[in-house]
CSV table of N, CA and C in Angstrom, one decimal:
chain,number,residue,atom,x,y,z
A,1,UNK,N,2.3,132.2,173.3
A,1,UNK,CA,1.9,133.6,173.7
A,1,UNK,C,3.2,134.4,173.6
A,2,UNK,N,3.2,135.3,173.1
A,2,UNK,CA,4.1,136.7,172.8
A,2,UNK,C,4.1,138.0,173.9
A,3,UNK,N,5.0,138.5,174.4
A,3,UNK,CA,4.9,139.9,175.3
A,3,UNK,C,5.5,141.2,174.3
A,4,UNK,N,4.7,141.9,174.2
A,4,UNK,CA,5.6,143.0,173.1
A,4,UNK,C,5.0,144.0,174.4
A,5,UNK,N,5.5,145.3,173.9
A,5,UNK,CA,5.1,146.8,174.9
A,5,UNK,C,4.2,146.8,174.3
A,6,UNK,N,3.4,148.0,175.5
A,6,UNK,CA,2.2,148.1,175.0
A,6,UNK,C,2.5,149.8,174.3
A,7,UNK,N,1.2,149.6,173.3
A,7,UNK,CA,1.1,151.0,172.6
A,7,UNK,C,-0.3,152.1,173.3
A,8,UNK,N,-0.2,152.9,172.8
A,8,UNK,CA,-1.9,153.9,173.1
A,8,UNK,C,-2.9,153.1,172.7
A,9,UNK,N,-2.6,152.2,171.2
A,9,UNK,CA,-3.7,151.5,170.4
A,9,UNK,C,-4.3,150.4,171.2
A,10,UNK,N,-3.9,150.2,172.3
A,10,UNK,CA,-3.4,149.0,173.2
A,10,UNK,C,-4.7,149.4,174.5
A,11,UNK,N,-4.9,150.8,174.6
A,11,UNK,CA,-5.7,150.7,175.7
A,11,UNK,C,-7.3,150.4,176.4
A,12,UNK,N,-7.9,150.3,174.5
A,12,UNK,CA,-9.1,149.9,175.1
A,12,UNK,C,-8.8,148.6,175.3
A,13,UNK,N,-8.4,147.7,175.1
A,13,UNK,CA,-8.2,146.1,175.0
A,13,UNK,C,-7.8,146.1,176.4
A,14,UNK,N,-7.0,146.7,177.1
A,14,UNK,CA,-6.2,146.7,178.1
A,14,UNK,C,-7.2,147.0,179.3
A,15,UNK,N,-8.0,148.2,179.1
A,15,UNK,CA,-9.6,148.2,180.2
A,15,UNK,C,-10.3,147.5,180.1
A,16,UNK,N,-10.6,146.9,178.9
A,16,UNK,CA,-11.6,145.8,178.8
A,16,UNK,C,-11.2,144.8,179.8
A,17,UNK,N,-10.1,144.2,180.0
A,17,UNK,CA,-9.7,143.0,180.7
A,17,UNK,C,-10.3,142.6,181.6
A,18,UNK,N,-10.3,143.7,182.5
A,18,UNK,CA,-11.2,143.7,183.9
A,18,UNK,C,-12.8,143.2,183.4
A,19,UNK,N,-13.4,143.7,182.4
A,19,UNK,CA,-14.7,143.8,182.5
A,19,UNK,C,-14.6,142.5,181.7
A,20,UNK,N,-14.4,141.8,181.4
A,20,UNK,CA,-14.1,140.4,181.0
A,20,UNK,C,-14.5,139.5,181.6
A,21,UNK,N,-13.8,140.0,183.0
A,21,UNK,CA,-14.1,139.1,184.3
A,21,UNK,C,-15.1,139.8,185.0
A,22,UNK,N,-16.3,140.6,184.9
A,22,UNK,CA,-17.0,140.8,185.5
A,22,UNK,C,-17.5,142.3,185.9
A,23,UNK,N,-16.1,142.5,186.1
A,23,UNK,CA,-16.1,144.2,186.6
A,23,UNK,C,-16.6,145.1,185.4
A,24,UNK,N,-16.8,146.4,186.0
A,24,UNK,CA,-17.2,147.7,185.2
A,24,UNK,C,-16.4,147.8,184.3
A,25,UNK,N,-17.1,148.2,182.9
A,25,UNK,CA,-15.7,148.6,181.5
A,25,UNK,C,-15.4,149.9,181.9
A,26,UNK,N,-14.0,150.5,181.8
A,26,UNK,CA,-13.8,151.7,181.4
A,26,UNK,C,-13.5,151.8,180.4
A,27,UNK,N,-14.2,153.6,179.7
A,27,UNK,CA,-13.8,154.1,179.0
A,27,UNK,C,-12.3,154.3,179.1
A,28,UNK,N,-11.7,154.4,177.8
A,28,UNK,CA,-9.9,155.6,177.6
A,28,UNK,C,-10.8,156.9,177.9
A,29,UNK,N,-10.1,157.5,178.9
A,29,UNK,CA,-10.2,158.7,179.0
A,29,UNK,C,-9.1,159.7,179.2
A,30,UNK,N,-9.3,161.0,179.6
A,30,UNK,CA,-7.8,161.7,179.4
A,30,UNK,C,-6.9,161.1,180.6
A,31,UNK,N,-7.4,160.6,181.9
A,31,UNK,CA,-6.4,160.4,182.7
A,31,UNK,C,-6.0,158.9,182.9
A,32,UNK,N,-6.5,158.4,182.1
A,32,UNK,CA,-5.5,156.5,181.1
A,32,UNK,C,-4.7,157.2,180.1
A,33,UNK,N,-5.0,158.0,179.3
A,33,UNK,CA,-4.1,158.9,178.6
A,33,UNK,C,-2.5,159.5,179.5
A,34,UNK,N,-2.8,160.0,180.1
A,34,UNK,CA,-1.9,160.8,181.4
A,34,UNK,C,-0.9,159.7,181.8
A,35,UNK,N,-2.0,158.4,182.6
A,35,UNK,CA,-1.2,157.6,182.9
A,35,UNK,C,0.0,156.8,181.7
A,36,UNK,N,-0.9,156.4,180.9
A,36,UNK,CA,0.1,155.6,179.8
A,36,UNK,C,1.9,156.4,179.7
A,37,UNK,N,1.3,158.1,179.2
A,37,UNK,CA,2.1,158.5,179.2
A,37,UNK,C,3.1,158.7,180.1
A,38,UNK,N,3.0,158.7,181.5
A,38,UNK,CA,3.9,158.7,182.5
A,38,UNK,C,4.4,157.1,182.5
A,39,UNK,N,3.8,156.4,182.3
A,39,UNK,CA,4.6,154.9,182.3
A,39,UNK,C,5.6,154.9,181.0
A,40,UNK,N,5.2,155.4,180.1
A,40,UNK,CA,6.0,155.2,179.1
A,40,UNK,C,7.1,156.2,178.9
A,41,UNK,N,7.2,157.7,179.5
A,41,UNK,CA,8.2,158.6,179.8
A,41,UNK,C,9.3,157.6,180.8
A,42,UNK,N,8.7,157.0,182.1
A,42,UNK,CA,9.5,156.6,183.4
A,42,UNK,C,10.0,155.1,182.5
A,43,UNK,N,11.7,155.7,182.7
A,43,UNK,CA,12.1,154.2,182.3
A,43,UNK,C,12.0,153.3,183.5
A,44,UNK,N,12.0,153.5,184.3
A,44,UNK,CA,11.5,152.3,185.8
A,44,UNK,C,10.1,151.7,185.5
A,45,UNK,N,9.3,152.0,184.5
A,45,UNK,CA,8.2,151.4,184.6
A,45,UNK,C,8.3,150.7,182.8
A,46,UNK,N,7.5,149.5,183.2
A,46,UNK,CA,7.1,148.8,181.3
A,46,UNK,C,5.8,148.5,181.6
A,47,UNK,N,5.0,148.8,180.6
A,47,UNK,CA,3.6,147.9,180.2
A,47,UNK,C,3.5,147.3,179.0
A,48,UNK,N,3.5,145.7,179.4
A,48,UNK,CA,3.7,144.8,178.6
A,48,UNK,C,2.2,144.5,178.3
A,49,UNK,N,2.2,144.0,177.1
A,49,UNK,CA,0.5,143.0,176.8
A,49,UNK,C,1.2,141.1,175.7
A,50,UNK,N,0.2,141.0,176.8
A,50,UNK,CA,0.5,139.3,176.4
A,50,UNK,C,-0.8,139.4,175.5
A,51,UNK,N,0.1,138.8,173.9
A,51,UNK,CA,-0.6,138.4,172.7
A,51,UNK,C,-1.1,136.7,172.5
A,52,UNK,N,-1.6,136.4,171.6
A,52,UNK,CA,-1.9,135.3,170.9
A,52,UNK,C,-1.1,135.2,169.6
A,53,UNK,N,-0.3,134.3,169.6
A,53,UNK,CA,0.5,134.0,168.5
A,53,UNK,C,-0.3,133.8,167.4
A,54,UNK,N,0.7,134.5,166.0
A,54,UNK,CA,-0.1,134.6,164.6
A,54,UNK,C,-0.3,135.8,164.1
A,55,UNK,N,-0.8,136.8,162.6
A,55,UNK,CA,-1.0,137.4,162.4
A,55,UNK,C,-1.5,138.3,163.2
A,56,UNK,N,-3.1,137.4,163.8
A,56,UNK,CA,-3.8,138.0,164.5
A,56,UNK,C,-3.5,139.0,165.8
A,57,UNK,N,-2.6,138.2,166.3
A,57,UNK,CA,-2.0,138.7,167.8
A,57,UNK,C,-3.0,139.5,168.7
A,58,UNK,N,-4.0,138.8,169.2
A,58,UNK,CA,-5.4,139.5,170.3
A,58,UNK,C,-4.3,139.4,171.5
A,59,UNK,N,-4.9,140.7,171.9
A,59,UNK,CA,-4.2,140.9,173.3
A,59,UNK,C,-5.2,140.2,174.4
A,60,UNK,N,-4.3,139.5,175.3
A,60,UNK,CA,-4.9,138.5,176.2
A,60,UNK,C,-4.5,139.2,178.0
A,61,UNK,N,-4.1,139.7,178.1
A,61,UNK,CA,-3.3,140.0,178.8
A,61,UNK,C,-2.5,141.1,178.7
A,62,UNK,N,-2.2,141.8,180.3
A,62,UNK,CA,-1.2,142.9,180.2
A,62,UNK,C,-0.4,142.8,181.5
A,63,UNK,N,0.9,143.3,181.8
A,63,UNK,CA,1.2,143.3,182.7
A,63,UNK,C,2.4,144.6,182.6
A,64,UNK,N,2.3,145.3,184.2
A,64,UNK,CA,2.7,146.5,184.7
A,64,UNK,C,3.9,146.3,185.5
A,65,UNK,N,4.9,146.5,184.9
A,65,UNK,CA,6.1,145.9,186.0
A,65,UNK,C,6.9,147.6,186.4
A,66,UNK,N,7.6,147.7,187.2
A,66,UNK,CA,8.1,149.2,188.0
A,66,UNK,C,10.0,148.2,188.4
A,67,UNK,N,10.6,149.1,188.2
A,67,UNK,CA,11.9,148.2,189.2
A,67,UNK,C,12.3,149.7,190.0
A,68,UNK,N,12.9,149.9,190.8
A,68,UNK,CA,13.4,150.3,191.6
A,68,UNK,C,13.0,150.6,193.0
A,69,UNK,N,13.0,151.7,194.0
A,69,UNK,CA,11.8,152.0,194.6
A,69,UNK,C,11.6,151.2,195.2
A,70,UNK,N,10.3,151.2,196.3
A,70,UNK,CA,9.9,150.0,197.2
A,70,UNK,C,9.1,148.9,196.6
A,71,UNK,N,9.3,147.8,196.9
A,71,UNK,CA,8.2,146.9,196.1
A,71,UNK,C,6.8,146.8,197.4
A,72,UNK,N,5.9,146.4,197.3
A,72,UNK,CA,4.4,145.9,197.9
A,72,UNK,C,5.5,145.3,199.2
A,73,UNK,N,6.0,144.6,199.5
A,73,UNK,CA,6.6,143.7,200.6
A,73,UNK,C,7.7,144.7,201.4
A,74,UNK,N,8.2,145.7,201.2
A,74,UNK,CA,9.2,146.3,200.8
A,74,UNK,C,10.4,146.5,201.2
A,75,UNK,N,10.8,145.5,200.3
A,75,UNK,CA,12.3,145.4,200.0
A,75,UNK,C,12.3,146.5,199.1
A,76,UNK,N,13.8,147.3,198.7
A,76,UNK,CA,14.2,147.9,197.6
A,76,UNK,C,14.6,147.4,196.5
A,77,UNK,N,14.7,148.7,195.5
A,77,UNK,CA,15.6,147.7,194.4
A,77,UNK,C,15.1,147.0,193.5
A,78,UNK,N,14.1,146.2,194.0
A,78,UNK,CA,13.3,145.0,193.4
A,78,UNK,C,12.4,145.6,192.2
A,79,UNK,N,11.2,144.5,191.5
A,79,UNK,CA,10.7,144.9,190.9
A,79,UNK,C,9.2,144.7,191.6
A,80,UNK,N,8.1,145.5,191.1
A,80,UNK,CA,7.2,145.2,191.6
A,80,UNK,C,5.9,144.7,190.0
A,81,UNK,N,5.5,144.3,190.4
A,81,UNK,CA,4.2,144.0,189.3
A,81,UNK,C,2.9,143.6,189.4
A,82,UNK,N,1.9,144.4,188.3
A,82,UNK,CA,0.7,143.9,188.3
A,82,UNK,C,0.7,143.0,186.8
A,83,UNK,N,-0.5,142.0,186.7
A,83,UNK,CA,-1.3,141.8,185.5
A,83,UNK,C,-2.8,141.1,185.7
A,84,UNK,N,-3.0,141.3,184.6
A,84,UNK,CA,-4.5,140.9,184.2
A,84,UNK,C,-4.7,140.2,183.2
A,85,UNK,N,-5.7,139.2,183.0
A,85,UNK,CA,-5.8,138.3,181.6
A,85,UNK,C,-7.1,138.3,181.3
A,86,UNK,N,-7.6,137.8,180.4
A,86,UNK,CA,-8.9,138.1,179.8
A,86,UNK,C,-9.6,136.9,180.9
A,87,UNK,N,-10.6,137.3,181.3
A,87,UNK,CA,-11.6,136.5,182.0
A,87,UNK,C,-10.8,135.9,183.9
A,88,UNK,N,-9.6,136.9,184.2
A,88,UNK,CA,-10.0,137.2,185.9
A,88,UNK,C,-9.6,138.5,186.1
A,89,UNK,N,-9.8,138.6,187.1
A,89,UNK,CA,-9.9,139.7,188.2
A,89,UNK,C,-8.3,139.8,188.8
């Protein structure tokens, strides 16, 4: 498996994930638009997508990491992160 950044081209694959596992699909709409963009302006934040090795490269996975700032537990400093893979929640 490969981690590259994620692009715009990146976002329906990226909402799909959830609905993979069960949950409601979302549409890209303007405010997935909004957001992408503010993650990808804020250098404190990356959105990664985990590939499948090979030409193909299907995105399997994504994950949202933040460093500075409070983490979920909160400590500073730290990094915090979400992700998602194709078929969980």
């Amino acid at each position: 498996m490969i981690f590259r950044t994620a692009t715009r081209e990146d976002l329906p694959v990226v909402l799909a994930l959830p609905a993979d596992a069960g949950e409601e699909r979302a549409e890209v709409g303007e405010a997935h638009e909004r957001a992408f963009a503010a993650i990808e302006a804020d250098a404190r934040n990356e959105l990664l997508v985990l590939c499948e090795p090979g030409a193909a490269g299907a995105v399997v996975g994504c994950l949202r990491a933040t460093s500075g700032g409070r983490t979920p537990t909160g400590s500073t400093n730290g990094w915090a992160s979400r992700a998602a893979t194709r078929g969980s929640s």
